[in-house]
PDB file of C-alpha atoms and ligand atoms in Angstrom:
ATOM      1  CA  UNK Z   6     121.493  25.005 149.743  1.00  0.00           C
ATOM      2  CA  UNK Z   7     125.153  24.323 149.041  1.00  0.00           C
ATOM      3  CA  UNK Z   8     128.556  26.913 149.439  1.00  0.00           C
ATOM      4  CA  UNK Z   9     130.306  27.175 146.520  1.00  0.00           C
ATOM      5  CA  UNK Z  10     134.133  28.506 147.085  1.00  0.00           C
ATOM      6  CA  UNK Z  11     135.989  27.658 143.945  1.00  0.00           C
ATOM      7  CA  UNK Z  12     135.030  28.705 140.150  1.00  0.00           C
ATOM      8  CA  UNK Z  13     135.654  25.274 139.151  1.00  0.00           C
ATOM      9  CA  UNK Z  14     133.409  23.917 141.278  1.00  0.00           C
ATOM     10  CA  UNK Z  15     130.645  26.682 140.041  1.00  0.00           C
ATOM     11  CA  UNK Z  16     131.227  26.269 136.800  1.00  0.00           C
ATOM     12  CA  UNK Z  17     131.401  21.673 137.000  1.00  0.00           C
ATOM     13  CA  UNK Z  18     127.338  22.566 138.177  1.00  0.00           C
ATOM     14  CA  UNK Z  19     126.722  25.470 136.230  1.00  0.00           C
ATOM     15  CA  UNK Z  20     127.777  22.521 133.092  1.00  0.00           C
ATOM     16  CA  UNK Z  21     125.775  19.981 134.438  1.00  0.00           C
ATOM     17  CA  UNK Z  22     122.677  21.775 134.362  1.00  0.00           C
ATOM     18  CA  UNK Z  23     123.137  23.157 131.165  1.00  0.00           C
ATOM     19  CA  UNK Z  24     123.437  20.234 129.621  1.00  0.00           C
ATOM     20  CA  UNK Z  25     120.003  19.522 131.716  1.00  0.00           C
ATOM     21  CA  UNK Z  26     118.543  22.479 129.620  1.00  0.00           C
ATOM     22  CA  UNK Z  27     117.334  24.104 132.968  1.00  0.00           C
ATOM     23  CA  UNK Z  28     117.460  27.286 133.448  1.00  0.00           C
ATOM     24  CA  UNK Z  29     119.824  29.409 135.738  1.00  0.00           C
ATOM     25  CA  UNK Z  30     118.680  32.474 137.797  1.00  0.00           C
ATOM     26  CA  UNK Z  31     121.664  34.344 139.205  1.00  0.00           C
ATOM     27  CA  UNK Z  32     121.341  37.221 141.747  1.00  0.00           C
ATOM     28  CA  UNK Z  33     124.601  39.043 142.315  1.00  0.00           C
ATOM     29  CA  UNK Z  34     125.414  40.740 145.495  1.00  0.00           C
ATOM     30  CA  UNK Z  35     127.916  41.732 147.919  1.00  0.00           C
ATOM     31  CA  UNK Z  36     126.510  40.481 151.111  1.00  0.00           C
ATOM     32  CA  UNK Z  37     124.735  42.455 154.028  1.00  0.00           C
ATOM     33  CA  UNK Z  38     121.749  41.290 152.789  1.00  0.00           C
ATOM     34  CA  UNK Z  39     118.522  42.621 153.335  1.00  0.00           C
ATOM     35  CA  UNK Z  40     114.711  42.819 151.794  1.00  0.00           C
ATOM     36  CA  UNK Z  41     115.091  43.847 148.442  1.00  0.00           C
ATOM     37  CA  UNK Z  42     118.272  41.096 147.932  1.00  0.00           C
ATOM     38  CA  UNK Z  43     115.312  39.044 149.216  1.00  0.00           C
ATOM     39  CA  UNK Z  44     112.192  40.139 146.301  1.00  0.00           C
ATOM     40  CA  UNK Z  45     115.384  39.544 143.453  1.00  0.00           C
ATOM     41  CA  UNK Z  46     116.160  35.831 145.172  1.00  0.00           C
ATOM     42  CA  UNK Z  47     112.193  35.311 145.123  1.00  0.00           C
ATOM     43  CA  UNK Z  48     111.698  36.457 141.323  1.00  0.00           C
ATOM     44  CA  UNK Z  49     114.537  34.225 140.230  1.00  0.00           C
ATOM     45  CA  UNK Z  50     112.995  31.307 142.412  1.00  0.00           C
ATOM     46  CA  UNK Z  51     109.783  31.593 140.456  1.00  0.00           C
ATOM     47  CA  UNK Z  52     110.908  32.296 137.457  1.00  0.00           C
ATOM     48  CA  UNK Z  53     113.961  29.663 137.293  1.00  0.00           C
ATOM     49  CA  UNK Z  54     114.383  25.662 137.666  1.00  0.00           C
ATOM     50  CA  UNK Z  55     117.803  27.206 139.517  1.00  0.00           C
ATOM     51  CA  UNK Z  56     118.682  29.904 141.704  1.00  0.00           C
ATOM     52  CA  UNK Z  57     122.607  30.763 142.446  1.00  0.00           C
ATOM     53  CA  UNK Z  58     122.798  33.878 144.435  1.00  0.00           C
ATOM     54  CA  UNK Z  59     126.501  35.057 144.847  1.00  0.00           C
ATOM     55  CA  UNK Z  60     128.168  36.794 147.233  1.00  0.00           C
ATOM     56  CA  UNK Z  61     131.532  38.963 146.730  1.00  0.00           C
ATOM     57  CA  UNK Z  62     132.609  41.972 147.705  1.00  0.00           C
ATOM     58  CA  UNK Z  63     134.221  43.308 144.585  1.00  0.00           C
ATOM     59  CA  UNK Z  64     137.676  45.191 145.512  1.00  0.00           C
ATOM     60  CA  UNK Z  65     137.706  46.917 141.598  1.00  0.00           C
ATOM     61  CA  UNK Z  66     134.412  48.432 141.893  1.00  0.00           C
ATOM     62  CA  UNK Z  67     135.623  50.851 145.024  1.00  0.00           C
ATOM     63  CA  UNK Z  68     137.711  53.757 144.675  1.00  0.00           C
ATOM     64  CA  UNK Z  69     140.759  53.962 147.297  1.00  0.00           C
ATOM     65  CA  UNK Z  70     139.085  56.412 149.134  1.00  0.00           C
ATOM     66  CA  UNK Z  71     135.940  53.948 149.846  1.00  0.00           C
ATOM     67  CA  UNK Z  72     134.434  51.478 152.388  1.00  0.00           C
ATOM     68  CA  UNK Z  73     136.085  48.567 150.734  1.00  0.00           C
ATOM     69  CA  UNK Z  74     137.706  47.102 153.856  1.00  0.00           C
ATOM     70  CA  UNK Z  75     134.735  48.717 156.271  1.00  0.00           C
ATOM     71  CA  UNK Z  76     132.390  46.987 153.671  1.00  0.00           C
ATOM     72  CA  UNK Z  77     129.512  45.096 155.963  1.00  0.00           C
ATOM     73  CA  UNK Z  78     130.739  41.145 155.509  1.00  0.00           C
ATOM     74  CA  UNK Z  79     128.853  38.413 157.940  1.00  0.00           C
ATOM     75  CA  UNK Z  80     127.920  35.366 156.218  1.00  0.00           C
ATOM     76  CA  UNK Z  81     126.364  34.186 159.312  1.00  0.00           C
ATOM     77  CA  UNK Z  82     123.641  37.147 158.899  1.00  0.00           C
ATOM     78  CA  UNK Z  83     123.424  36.238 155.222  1.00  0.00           C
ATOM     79  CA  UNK Z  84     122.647  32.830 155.583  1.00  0.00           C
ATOM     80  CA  UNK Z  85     120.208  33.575 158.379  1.00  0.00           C
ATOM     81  CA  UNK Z  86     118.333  36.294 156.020  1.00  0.00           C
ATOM     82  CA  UNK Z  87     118.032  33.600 152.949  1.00  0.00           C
ATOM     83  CA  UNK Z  88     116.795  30.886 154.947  1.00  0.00           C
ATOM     84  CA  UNK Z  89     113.945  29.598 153.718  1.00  0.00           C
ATOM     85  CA  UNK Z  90     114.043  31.179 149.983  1.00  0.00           C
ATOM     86  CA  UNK Z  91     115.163  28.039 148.485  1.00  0.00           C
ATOM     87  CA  UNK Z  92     118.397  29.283 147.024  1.00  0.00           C
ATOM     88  CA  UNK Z  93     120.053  26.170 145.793  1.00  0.00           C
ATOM     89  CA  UNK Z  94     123.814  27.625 145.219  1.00  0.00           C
ATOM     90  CA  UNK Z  95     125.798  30.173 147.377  1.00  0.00           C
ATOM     91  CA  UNK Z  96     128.851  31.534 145.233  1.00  0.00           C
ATOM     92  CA  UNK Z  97     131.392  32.756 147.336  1.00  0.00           C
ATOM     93  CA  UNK Z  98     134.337  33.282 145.463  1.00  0.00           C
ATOM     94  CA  UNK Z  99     137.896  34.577 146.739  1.00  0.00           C
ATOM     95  CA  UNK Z 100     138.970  38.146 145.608  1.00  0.00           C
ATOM     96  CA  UNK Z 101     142.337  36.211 144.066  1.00  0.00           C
ATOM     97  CA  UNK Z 102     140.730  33.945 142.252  1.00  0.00           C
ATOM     98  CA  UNK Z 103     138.091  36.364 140.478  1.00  0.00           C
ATOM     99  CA  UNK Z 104     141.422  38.638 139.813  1.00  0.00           C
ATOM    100  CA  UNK Z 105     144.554  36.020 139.576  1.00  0.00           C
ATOM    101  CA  UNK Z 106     147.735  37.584 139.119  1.00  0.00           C
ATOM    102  CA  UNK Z 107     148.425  38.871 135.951  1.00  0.00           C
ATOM    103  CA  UNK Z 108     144.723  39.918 135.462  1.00  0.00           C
ATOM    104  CA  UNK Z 109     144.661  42.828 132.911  1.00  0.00           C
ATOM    105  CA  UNK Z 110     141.456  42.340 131.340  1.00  0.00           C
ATOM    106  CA  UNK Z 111     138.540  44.676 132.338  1.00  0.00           C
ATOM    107  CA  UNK Z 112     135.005  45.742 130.624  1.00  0.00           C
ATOM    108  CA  UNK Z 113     133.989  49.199 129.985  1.00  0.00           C
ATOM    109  CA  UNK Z 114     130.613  50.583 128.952  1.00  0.00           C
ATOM    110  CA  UNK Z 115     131.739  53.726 127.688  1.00  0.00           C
ATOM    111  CA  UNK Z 116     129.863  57.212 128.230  1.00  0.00           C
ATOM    112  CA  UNK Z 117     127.591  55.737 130.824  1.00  0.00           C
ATOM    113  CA  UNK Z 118     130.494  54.478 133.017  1.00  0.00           C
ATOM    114  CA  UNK Z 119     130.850  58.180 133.471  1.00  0.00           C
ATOM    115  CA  UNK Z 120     127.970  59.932 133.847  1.00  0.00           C
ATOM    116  CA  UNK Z 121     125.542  60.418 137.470  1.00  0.00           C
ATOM    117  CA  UNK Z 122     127.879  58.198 140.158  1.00  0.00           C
ATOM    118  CA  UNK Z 123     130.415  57.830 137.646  1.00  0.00           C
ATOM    119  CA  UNK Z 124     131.464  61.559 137.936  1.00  0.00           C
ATOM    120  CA  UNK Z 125     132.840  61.134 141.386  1.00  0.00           C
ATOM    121  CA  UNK Z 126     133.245  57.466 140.987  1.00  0.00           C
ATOM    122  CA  UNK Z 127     135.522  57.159 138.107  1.00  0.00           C
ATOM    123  CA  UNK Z 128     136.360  53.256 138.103  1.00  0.00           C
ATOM    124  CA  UNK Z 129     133.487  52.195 139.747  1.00  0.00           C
ATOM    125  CA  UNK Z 130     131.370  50.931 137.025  1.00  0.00           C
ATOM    126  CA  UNK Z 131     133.581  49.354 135.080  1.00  0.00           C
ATOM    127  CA  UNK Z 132     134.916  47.180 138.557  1.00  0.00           C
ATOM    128  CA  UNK Z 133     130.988  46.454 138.209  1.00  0.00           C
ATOM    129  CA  UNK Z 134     130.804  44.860 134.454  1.00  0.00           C
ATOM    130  CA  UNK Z 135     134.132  43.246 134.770  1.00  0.00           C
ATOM    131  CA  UNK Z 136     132.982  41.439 137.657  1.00  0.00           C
ATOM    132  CA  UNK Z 137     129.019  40.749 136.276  1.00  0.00           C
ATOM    133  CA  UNK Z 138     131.156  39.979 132.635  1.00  0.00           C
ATOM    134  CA  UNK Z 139     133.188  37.118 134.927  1.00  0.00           C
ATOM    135  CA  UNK Z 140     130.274  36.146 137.322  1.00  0.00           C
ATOM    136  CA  UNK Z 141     127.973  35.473 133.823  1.00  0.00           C
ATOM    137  CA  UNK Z 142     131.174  33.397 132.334  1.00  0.00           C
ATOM    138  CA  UNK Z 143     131.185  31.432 135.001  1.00  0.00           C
ATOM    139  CA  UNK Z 144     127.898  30.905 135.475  1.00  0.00           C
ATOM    140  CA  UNK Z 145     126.426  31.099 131.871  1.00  0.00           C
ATOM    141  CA  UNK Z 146     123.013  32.087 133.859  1.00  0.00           C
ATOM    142  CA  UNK Z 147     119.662  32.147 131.980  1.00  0.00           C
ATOM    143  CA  UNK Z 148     118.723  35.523 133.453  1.00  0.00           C
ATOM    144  CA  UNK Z 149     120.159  37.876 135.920  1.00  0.00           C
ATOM    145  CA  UNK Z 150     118.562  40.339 138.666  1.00  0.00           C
ATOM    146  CA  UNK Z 151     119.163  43.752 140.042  1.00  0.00           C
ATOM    147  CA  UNK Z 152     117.518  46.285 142.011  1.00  0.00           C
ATOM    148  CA  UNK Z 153     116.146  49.702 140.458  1.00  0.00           C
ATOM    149  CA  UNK Z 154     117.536  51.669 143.101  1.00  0.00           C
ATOM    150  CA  UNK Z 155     120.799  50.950 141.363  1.00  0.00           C
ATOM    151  CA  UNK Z 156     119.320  52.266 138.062  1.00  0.00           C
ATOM    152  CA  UNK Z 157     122.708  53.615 136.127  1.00  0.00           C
ATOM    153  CA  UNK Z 158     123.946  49.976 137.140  1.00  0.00           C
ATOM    154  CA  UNK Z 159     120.901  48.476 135.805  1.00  0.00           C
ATOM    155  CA  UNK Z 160     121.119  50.452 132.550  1.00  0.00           C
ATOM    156  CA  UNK Z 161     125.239  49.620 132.120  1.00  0.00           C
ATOM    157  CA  UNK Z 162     124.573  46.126 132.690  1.00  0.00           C
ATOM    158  CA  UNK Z 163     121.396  46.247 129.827  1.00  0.00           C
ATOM    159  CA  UNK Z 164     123.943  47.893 127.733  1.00  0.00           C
ATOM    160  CA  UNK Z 165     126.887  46.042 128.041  1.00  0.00           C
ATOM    161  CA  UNK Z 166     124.849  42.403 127.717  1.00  0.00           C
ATOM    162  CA  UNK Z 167     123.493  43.540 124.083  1.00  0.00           C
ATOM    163  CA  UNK Z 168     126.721  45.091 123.194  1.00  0.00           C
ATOM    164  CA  UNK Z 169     128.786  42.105 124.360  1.00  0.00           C
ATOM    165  CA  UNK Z 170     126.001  39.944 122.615  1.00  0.00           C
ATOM    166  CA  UNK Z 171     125.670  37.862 126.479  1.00  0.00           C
ATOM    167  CA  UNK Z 172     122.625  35.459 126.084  1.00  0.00           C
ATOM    168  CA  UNK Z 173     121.168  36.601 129.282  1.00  0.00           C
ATOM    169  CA  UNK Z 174     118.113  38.316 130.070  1.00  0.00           C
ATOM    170  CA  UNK Z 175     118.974  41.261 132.756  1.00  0.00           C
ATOM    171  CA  UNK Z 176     115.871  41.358 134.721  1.00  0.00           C
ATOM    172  CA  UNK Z 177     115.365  45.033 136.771  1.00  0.00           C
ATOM    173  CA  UNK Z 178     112.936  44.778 139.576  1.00  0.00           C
ATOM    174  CA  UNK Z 179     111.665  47.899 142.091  1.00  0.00           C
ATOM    175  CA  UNK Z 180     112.854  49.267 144.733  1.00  0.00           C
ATOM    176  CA  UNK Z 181     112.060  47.784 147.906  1.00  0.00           C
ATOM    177  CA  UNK Z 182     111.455  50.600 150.889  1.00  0.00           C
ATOM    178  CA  UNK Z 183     111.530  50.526 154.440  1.00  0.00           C
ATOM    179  CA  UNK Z 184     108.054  51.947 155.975  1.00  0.00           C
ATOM    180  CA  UNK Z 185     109.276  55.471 155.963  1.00  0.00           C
ATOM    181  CA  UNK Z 186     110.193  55.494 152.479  1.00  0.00           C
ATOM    182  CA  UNK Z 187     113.962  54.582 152.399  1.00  0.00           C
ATOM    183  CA  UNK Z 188     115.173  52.646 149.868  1.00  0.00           C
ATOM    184  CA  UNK Z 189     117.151  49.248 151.665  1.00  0.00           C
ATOM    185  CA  UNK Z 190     120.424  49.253 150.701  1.00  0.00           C
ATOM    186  CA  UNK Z 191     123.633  47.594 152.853  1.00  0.00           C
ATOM    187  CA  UNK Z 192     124.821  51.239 153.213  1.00  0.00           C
ATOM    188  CA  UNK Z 193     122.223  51.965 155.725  1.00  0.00           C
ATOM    189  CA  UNK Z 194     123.890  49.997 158.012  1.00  0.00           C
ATOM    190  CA  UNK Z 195     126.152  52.679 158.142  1.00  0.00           C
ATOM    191  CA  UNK Z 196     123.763  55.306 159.270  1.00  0.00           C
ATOM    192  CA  UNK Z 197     123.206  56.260 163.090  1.00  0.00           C
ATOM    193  CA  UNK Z 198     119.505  56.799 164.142  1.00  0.00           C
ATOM    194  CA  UNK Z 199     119.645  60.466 164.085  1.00  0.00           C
ATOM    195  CA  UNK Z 200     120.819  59.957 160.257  1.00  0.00           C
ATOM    196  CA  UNK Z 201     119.069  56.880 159.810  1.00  0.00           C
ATOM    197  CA  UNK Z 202     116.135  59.453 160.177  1.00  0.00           C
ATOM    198  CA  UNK Z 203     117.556  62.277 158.200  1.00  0.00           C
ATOM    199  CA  UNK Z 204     117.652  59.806 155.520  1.00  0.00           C
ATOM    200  CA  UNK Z 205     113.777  59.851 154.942  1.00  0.00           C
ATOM    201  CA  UNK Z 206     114.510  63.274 153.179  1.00  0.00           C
ATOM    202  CA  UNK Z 207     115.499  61.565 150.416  1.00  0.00           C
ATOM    203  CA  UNK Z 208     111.975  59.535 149.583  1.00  0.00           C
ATOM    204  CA  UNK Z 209     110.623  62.899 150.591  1.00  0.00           C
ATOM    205  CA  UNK Z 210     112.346  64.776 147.577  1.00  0.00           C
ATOM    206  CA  UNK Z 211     111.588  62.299 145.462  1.00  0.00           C
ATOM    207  CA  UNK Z 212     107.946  61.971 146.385  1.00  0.00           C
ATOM    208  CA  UNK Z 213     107.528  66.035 145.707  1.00  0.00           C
ATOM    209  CA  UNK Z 214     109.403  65.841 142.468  1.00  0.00           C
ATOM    210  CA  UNK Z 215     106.682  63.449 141.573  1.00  0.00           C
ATOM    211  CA  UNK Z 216     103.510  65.218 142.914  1.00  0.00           C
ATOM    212  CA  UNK Z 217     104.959  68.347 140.995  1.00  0.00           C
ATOM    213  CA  UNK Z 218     105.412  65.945 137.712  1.00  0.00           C
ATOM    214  CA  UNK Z 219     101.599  64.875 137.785  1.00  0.00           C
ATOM    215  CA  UNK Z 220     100.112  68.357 138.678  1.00  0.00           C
ATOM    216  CA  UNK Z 221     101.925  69.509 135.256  1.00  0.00           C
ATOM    217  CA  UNK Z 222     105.606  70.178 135.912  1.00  0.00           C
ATOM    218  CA  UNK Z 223     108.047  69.250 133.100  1.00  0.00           C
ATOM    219  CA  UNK Z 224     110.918  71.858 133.371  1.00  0.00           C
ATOM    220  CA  UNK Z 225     113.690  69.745 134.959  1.00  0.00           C
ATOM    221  CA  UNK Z 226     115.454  72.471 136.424  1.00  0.00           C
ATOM    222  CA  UNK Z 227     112.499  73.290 138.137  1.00  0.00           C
ATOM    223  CA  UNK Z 228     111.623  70.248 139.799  1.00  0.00           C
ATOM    224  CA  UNK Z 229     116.058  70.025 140.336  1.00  0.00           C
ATOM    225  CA  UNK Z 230     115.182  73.184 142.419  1.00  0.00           C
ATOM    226  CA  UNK Z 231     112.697  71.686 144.196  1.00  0.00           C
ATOM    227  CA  UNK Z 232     114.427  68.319 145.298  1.00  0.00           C
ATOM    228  CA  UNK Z 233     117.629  70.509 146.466  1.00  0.00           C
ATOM    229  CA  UNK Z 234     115.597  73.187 148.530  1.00  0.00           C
ATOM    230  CA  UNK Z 235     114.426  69.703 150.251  1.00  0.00           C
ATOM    231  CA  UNK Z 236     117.376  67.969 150.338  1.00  0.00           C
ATOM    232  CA  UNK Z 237     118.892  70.893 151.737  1.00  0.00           C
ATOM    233  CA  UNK Z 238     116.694  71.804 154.570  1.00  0.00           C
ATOM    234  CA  UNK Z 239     118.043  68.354 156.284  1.00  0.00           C
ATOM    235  CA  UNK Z 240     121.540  69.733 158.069  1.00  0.00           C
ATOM    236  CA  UNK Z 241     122.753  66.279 158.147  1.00  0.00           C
ATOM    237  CA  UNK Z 242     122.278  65.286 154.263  1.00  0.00           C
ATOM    238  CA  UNK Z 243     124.825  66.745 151.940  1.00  0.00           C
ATOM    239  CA  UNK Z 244     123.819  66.290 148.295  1.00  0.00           C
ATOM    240  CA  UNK Z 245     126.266  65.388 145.389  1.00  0.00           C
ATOM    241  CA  UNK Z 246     124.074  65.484 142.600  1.00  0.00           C
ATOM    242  CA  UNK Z 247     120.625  65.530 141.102  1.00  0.00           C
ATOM    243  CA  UNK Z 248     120.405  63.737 137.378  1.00  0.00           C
ATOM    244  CA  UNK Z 249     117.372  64.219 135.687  1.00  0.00           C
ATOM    245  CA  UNK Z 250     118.347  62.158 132.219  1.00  0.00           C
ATOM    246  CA  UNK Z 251     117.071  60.111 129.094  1.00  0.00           C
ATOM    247  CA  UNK Z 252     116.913  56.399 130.577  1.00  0.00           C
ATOM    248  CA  UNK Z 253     119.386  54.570 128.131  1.00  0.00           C
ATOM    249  CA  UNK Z 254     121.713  57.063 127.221  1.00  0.00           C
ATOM    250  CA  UNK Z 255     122.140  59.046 131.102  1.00  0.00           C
ATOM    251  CA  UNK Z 256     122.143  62.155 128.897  1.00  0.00           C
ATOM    252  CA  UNK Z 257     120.446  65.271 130.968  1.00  0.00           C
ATOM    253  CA  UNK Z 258     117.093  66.719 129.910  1.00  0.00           C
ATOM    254  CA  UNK Z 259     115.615  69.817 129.904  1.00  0.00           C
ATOM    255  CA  UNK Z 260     111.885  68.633 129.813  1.00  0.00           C
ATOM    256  CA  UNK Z 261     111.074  65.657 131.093  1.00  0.00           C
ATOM    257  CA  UNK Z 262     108.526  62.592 129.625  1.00  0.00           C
ATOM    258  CA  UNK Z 263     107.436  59.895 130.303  1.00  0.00           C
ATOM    259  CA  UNK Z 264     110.403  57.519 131.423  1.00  0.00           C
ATOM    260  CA  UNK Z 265     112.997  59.881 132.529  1.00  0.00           C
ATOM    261  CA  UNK Z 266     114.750  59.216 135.433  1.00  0.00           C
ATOM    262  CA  UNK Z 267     115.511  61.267 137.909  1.00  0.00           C
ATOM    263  CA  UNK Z 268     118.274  60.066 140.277  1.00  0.00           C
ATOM    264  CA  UNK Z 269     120.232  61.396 142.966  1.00  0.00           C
ATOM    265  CA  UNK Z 270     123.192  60.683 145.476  1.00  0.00           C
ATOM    266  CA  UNK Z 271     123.374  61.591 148.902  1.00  0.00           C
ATOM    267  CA  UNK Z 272     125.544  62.195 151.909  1.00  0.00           C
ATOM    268  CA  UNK Z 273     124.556  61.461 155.399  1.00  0.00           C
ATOM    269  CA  UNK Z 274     127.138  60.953 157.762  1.00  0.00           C
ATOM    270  CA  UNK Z 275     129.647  57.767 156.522  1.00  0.00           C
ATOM    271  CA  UNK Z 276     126.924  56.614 153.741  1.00  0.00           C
ATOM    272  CA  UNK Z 277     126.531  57.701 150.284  1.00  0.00           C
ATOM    273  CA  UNK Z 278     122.860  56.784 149.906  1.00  0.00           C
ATOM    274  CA  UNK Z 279     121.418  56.894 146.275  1.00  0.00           C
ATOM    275  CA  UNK Z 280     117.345  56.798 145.075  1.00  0.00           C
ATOM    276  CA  UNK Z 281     115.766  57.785 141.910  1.00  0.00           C
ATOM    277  CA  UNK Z 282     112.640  57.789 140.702  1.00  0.00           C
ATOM    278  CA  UNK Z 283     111.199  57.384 136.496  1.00  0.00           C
ATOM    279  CA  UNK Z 284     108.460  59.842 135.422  1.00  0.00           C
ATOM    280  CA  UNK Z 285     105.554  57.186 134.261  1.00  0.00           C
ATOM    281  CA  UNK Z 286     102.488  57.421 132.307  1.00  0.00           C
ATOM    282  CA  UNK Z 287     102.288  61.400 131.387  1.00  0.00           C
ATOM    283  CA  UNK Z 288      99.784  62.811 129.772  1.00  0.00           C
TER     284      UNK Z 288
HETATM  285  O1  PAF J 325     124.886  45.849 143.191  1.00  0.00           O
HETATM  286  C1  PAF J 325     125.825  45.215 143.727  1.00  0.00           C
HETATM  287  O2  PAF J 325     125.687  44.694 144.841  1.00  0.00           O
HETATM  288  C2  PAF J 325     127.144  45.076 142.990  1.00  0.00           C
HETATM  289  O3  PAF J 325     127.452  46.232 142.283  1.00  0.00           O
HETATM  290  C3  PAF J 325     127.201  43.830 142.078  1.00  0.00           C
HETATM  291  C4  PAF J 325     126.188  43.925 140.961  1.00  0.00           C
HETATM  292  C5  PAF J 325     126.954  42.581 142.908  1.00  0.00           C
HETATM  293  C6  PAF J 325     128.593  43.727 141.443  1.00  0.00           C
HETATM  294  O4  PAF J 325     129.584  43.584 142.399  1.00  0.00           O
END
């Protein structure tokens, strides 16, 4: 496993095994790794002759009011947490050389930049595809992975790699969950016990949405109803929204069918935890 620092050292081996014809799977991350950075680095093992995973916390994608400079960073943890895997590059590039001065290029994905956590988070997706649109020029990788739990990314990224034309297969994989049902996510790490624990009303929302979905339900504001009345009964968990939309466009539905996601953001304590969930295989 070998730390990467500069671009121009990335992109000398990203070359090099290009012109190798192997294939390059790239996991992008911000640190504060945990399991379900781990089932993405494991996928991209198996299914590449090369895994880079990268590590940077992206200043753009944050709004001013966010945990940009609280943002979990221990490399020391990171490395500890990967051992093992096989990971054959760490990418960790510097903040000014991802954005040198003068930088006044960025990528939007318009409409679904703004929709679910782009309502309160106004420049946070398009911080994300500038800095996927520079990690995948650097890189040139074969395929790329991301989590489910961070669906509306997942579905931006989709979008922007066939509108952009990027020869890269974007590779979604499920959300990992701790025992009681919480989705991992570095945020946690913000969470005390006591909200650590109030947390676990979020997999329980989602979990009745869904046994309402298979006895029948298909009125979305119903089952909204239903995930806020549990939502709300926690004191500590604060809810900003409840999407229940059409998978590739984010718009809302009134009914929903087979595929719809249903996604949500929460507030416990200093985190903003999100989940969703997809309505499969109705009837
Ligand atoms: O999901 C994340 O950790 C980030 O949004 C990503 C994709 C690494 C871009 O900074």
């Amino acid at each position: 496993m070998r730390v990467i620092k500069t671009l121009r050292e990335m992109q000398t081996v990203a070359k090099k095994w290009h012109t190798e014809n192997k294939t390059i799977g790239l996991v992008p991350t911000m640190g504060a790794l945990h399991t379900a950075h781990l089932s993405l680095l494991r996928k991209a093992k198996i299914d590449n002759d090369f895994v880079v995973l990268s590590i940077f916390v992206n200043p753009t994608q944050f709004e001013p009011s966010e945990d940009y400079h609280i943002y979990p960073r221990d490399l020391a943890r990171d490395l500890e947490i990967i051992d093992g895997v096989g990971i054959d590059i760490i990418f960790i590039p510097e903040a000014a050389d991802m954005y040198p001065s003068g930088f006044k290029t960025t990528v939007e994905v318009k409409e679904l930049s703004t929709r679910l956590c782009g309502a309160v988070r106004p420049n946070h997706f398009q911080g994300v595809t500038t800095v996927v649109t520079k990690l995948f020029n650097i890189i040139k990788p074969t395929r790329a992975y991301f989590g489910q739990k961070d669906a509306q990314q997942a579905i931006i990224i989709k979008r922007m790699a066939v509108d952009l034309h990027m020869e890269v297969e974007i590779v979604v994989l499920p959300t990992i969950r701790e025992e009681d049902g919480v989705a991992y996510s570095s945020r946690n790490l913000y969470l005390s016990p006591k909200e650590r624990q109030a947390a676990q009303v979020i997999p329980r929302s989602l979990e009745l949405a869904k046994a309402k979905i298979m006895q029948g339900e298909r009125v979305a504001s119903r089952i909204k109803q239903q995930i806020q009345d549990v939502i709300q009964s926690e004191p500590l968990a604060q809810l900003e929204y409840i999407s229940i939309c059409e998978p590739e466009s984010l718009s809302e539905l009134e009914i929903i069918n087979e595929g719809t996601l249903i996604a949500l953001a929460v507030r416990i304590g200093k985190a903003r935890l999100i989940d969703n969930i997809t309505a499969e295989e109705l009837s």
